[in-house]
PDB file of C-alpha atoms in Angstrom:
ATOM      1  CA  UNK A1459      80.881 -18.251-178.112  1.00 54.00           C
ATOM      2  CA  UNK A1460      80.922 -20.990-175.262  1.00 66.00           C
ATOM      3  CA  UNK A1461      80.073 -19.969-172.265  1.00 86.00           C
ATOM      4  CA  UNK A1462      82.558 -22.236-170.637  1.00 92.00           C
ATOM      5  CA  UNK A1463      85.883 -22.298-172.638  1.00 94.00           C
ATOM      6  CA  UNK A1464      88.774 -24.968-171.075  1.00 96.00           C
ATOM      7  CA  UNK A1465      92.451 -24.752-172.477  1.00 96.00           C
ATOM      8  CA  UNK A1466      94.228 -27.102-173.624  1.00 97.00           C
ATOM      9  CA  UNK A1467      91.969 -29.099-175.291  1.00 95.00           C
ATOM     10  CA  UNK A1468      94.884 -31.870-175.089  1.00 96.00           C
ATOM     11  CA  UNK A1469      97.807 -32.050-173.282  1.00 97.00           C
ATOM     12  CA  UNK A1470     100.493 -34.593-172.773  1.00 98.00           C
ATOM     13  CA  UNK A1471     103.091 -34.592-170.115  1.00 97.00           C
ATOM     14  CA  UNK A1472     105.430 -37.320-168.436  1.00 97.00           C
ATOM     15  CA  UNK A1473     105.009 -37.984-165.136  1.00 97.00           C
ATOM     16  CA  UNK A1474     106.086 -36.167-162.485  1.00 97.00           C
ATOM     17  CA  UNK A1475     105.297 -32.760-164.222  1.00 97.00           C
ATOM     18  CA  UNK A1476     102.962 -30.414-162.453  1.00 98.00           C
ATOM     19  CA  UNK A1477      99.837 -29.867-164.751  1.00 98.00           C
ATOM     20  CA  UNK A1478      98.064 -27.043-165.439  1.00 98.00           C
ATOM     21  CA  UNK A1479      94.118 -27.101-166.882  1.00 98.00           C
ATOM     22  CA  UNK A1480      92.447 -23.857-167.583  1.00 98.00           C
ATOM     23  CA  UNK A1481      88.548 -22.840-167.646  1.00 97.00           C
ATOM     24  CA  UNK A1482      87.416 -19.353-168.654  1.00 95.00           C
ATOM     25  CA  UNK A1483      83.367 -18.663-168.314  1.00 92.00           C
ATOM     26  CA  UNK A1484      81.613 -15.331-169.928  1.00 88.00           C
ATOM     27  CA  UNK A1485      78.746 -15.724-167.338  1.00 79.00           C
ATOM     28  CA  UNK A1486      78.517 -14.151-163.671  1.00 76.00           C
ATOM     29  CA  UNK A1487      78.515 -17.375-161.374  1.00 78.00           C
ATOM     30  CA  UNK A1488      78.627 -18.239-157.925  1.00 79.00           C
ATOM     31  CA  UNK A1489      80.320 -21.693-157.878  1.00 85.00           C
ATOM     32  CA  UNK A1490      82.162 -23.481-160.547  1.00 91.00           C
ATOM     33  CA  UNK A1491      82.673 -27.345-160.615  1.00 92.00           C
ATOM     34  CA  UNK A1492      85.819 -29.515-161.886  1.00 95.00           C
ATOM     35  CA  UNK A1493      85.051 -32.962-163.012  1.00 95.00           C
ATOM     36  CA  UNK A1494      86.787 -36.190-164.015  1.00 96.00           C
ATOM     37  CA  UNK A1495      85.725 -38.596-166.858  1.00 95.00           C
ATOM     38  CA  UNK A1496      88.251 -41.808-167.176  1.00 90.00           C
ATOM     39  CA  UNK A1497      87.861 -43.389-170.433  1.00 83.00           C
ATOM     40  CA  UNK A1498      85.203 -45.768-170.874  1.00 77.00           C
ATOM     41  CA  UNK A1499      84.917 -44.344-167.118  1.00 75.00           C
ATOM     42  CA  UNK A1500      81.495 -42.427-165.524  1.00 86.00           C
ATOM     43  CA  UNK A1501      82.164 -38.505-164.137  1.00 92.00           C
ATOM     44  CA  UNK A1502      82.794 -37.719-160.501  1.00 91.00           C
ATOM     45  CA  UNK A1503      83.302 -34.649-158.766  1.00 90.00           C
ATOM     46  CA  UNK A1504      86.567 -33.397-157.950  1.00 93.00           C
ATOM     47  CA  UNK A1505      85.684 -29.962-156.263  1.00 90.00           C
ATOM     48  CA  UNK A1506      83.148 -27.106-156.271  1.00 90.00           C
ATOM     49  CA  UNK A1507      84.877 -23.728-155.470  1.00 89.00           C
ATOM     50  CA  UNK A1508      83.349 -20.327-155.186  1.00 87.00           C
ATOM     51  CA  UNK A1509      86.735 -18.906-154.387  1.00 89.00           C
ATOM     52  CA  UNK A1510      90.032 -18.847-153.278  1.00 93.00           C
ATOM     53  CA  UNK A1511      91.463 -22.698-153.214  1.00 95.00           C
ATOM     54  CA  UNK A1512      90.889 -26.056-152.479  1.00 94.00           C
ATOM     55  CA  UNK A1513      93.022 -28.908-152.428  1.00 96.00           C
ATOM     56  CA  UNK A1514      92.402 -32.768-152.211  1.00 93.00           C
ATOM     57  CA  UNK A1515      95.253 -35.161-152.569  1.00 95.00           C
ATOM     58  CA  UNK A1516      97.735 -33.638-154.979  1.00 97.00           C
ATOM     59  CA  UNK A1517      94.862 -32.022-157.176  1.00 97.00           C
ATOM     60  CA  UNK A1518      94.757 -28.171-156.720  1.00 97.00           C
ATOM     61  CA  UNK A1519      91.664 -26.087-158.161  1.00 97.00           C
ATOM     62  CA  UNK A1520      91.513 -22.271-157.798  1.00 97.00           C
ATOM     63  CA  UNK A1521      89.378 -19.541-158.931  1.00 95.00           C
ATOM     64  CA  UNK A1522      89.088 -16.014-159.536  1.00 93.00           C
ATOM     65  CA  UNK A1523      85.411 -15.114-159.844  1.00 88.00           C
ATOM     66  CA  UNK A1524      86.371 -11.344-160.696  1.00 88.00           C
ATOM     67  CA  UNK A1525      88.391 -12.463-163.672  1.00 91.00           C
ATOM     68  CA  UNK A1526      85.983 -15.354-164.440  1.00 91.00           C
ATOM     69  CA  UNK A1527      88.169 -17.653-164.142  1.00 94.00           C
ATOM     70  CA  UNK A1528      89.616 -21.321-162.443  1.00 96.00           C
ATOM     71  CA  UNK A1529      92.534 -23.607-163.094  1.00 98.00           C
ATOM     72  CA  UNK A1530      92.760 -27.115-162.088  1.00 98.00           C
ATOM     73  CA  UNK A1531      96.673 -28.114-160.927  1.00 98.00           C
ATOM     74  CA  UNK A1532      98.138 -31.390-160.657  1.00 98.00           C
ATOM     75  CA  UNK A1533     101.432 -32.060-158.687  1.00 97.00           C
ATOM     76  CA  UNK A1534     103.756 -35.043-159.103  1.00 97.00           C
ATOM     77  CA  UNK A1535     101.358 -36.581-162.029  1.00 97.00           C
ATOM     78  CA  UNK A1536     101.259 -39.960-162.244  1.00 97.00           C
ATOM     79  CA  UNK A1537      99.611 -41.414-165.027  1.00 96.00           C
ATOM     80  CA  UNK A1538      96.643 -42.554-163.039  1.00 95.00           C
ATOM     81  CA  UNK A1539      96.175 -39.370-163.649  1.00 96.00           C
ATOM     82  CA  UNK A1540      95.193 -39.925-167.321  1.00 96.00           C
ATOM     83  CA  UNK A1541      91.605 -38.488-168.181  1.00 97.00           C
ATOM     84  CA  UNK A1542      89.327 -36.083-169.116  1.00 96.00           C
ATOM     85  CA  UNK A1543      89.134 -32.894-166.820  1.00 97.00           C
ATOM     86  CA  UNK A1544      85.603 -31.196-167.381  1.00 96.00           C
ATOM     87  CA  UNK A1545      84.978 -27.585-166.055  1.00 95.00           C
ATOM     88  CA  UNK A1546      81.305 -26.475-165.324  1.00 92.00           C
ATOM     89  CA  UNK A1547      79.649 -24.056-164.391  1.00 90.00           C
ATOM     90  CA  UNK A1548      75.782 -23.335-163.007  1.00 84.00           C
ATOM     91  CA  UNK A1549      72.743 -21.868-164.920  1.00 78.00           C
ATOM     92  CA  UNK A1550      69.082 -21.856-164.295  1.00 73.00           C
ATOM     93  CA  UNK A1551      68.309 -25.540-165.431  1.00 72.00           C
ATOM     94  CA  UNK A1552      71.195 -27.396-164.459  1.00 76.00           C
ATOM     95  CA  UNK A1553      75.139 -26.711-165.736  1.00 84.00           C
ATOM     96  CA  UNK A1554      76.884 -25.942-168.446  1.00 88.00           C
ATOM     97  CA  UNK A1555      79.848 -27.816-169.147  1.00 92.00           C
ATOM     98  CA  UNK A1556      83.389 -27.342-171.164  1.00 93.00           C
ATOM     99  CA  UNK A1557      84.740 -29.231-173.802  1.00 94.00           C
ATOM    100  CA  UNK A1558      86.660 -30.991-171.206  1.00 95.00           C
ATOM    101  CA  UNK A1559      90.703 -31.366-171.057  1.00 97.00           C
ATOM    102  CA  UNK A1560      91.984 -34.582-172.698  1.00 96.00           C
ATOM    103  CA  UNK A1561      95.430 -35.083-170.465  1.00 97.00           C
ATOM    104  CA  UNK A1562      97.505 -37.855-170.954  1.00 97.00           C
ATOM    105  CA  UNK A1563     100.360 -38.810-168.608  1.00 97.00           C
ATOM    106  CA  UNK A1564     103.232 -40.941-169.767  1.00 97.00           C
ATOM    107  CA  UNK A1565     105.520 -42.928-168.092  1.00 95.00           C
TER     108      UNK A1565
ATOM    109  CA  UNK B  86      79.548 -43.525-153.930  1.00 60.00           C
ATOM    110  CA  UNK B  87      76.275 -42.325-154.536  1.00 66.00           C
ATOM    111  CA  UNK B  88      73.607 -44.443-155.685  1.00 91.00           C
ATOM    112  CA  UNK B  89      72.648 -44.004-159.144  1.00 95.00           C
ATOM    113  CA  UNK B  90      72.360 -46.787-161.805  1.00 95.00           C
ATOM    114  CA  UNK B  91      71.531 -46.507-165.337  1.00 97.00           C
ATOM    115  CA  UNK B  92      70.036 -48.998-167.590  1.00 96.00           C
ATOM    116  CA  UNK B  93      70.716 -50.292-169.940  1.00 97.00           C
ATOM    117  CA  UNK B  94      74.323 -49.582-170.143  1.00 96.00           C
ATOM    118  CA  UNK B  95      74.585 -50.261-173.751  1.00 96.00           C
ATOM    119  CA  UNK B  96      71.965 -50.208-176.376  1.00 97.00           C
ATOM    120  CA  UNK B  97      72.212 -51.080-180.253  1.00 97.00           C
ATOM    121  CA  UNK B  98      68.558 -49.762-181.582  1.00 97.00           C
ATOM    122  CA  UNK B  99      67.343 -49.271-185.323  1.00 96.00           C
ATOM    123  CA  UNK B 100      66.143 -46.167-186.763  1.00 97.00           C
ATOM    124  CA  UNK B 101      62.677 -45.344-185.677  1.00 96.00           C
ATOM    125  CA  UNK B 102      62.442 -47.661-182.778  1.00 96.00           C
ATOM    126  CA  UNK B 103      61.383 -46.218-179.178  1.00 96.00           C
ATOM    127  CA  UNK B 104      64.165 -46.549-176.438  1.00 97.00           C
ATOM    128  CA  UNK B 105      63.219 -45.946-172.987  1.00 98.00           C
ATOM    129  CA  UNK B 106      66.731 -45.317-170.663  1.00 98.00           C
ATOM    130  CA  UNK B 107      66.262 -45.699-166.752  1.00 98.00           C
ATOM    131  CA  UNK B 108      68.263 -43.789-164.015  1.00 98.00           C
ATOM    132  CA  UNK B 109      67.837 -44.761-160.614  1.00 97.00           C
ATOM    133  CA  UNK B 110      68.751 -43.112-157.327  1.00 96.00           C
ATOM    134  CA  UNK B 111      68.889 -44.087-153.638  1.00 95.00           C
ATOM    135  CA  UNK B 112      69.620 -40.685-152.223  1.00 91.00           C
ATOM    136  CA  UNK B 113      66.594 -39.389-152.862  1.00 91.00           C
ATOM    137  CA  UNK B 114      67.596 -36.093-154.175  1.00 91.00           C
ATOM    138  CA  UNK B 115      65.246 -33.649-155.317  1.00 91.00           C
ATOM    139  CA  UNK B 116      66.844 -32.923-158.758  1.00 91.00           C
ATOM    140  CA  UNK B 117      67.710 -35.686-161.895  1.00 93.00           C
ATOM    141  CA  UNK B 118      68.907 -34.892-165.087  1.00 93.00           C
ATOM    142  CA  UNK B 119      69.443 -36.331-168.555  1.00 96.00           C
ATOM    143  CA  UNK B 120      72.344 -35.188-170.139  1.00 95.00           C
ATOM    144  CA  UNK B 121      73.909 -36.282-173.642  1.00 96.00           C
ATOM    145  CA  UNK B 122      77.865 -36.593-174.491  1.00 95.00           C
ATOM    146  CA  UNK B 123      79.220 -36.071-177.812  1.00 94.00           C
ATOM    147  CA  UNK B 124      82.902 -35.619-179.625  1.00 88.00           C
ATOM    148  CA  UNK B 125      83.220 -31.504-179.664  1.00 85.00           C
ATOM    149  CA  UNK B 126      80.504 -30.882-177.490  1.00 88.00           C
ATOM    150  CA  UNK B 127      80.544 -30.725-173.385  1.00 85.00           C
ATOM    151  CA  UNK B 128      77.891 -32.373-171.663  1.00 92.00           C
ATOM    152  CA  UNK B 129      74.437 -31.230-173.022  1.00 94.00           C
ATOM    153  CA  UNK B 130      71.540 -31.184-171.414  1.00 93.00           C
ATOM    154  CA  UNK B 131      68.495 -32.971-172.165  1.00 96.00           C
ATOM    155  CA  UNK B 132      66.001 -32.357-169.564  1.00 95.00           C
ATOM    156  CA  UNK B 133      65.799 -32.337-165.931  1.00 93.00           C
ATOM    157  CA  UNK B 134      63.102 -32.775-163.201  1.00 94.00           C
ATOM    158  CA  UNK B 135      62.709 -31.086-159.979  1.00 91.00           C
ATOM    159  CA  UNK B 136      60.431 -33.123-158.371  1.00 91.00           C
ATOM    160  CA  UNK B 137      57.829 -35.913-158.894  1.00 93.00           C
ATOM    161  CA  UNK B 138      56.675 -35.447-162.009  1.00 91.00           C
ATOM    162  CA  UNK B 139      58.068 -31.401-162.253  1.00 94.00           C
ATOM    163  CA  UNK B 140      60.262 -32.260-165.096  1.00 95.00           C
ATOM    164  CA  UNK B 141      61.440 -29.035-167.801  1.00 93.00           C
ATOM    165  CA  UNK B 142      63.142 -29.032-170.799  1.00 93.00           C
ATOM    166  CA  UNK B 143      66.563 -28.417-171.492  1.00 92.00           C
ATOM    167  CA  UNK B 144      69.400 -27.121-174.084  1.00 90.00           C
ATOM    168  CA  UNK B 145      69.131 -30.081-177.021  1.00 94.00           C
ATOM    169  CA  UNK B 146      65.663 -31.429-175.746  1.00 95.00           C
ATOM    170  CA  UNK B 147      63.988 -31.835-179.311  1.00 95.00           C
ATOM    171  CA  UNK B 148      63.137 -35.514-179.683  1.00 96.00           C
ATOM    172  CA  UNK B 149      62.757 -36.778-175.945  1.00 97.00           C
ATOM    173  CA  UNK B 150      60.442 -37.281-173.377  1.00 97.00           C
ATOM    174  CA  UNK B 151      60.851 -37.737-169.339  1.00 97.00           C
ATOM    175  CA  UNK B 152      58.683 -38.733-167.153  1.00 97.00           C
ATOM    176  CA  UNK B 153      58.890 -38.988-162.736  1.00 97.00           C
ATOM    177  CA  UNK B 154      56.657 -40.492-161.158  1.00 95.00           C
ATOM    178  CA  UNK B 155      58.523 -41.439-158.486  1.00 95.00           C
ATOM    179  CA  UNK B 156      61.502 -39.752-156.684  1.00 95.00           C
ATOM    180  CA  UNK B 157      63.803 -42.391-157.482  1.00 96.00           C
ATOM    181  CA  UNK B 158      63.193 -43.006-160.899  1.00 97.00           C
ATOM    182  CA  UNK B 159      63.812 -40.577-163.708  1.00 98.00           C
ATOM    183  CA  UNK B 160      63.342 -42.031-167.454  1.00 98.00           C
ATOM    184  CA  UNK B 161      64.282 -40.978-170.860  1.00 98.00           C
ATOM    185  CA  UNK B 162      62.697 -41.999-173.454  1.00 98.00           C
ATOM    186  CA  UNK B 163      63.298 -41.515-177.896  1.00 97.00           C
ATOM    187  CA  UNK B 164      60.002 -41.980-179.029  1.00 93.00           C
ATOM    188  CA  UNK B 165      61.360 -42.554-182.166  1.00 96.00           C
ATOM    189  CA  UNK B 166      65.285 -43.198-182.607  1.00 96.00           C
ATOM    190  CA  UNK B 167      67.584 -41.301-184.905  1.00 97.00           C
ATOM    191  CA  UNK B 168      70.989 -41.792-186.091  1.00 96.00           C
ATOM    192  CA  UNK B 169      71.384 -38.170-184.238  1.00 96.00           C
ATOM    193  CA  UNK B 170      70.897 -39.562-181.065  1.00 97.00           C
ATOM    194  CA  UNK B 171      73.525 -42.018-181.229  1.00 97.00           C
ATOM    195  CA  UNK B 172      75.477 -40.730-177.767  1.00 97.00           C
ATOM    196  CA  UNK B 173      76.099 -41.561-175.073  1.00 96.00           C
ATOM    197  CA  UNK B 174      73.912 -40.940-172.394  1.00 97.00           C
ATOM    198  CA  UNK B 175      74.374 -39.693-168.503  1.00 96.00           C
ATOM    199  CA  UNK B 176      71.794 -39.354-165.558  1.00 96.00           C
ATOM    200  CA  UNK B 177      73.082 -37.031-162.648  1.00 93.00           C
ATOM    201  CA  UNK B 178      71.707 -36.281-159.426  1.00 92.00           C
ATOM    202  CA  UNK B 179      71.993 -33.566-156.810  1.00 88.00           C
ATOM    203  CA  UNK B 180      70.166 -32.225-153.758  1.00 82.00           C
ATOM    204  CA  UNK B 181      69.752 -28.472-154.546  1.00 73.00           C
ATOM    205  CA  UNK B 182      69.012 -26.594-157.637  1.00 66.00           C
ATOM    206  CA  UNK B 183      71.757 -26.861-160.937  1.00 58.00           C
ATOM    207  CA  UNK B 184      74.326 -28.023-158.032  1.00 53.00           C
ATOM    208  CA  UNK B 185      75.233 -24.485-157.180  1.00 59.00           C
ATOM    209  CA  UNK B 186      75.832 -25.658-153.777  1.00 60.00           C
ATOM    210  CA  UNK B 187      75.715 -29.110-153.434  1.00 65.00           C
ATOM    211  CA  UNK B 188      77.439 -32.124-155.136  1.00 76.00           C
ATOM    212  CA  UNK B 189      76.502 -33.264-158.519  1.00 83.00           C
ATOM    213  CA  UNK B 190      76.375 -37.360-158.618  1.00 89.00           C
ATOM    214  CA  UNK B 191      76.487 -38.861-162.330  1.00 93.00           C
ATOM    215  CA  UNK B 192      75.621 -42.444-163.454  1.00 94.00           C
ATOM    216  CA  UNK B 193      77.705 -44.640-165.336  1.00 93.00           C
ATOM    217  CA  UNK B 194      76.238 -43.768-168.456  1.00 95.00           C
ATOM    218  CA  UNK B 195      74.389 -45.529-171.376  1.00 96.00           C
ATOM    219  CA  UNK B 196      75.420 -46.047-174.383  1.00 96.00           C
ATOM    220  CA  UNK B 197      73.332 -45.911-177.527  1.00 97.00           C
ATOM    221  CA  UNK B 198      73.845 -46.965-180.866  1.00 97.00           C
ATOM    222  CA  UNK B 199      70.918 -46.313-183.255  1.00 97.00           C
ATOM    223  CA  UNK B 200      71.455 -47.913-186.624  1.00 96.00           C
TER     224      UNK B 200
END
């Protein structure tokens, strides 16, 4: 079993919806980390929580360390939007990283 | 942005040929790592250094080498390319320990082909 475990694996939506990305992880943490990978594109940060919420722009990320878990919300998508959300979260060496979210916003 | 650069950004190598990939930082944070991207599977790492030349070994290290010798500079190298190791390839930086705290910065990427 992953230790990191995002649902869905794919979603499509039309813009405007509000968006919600899920990551599960089996492992006791302290912070988690939500990423963004444009196609063809490199990976930047998008937050690092270790509880509660944070928001930046219309992008929403919470988590719920007793549950051992984090969702990543997206208001008034726009399909700018379009990517691949990545959930991580630390070990020993370095992270360990989700399958990622493959979310697609149409017109 | 923070300043990492990989190189090359795209490789097309034959079976059995050595490949050296270079990441490069300006920040000079303490920790680099390599880390390897695949259909189905998250980001893997490779290995990752702590320091001039403190480098360990990570998840899916079989096959590679690192080397630091200096703070900025953190290579990769495939002694001896496989089709396997067809990826594509991602440096990342940060200034404390498996970015529990801090910021993790990622490279471009490379991407390697190995015929």
């Amino acid at each position: 079993k992953n230790e990191v475990e995002q649902s869905p694996q794919n979603l499509t939506a039309q813009e405007g919806e509000f968006i919600t990305i899920n990551c599960s992880y089996s492992v006791g943490i302290s912070a988690l980390h939500w990423l963004q990978q444009h196609p063809g594109g490199g990976i930047v940060s998008l937050f690092m929580l270790s509880s509660g919420k944070k928001k930046h722009g219309r992008l929403i990320a919470t988590i719920n360390i007793q549950e051992k878990h984090s969702s990543l919300h997206i208001t008034a998508s726009h399909p700018r939007d379009s990517a691949v959300y990545i959930c991580a979260v630390p070990r020993a060496d370095g992270l360990t990283f989700g399958k990622g979210t493959h979310l697609i916003i149409q017109p | 942005d923070a300043g990492i650069t990989q190189s090359p950004r795209h490789k097309v190598t034959e079976t059995g040929t050595p490949v050296t990939l270079r990441c490069h930082q300006t920040e000079n944070h303490r920790y680099m790592y390599w880390y390897r991207q695949d259909p189905g599977h998250g980001l893997r790492l490779i290995h990752y250094s702590y320091g001039v030349k403190d480098t360990d070994k990570g998840e899916v290290s079989d096959g590679y080498s690192v080397s630091r010798s200096k703070t900025e500079d953190f290579l990769l190298t495939l002694e001896s390319a496989t089709s396997s190791q067809t990826s594509v390839y991602f440096c990342a930086i940060s200034d404390v320990r498996s970015g529990l705290t801090g910021e993790l910065f990622f490279g471009e990427g490379s991407r390697l082909t190995v015929l």
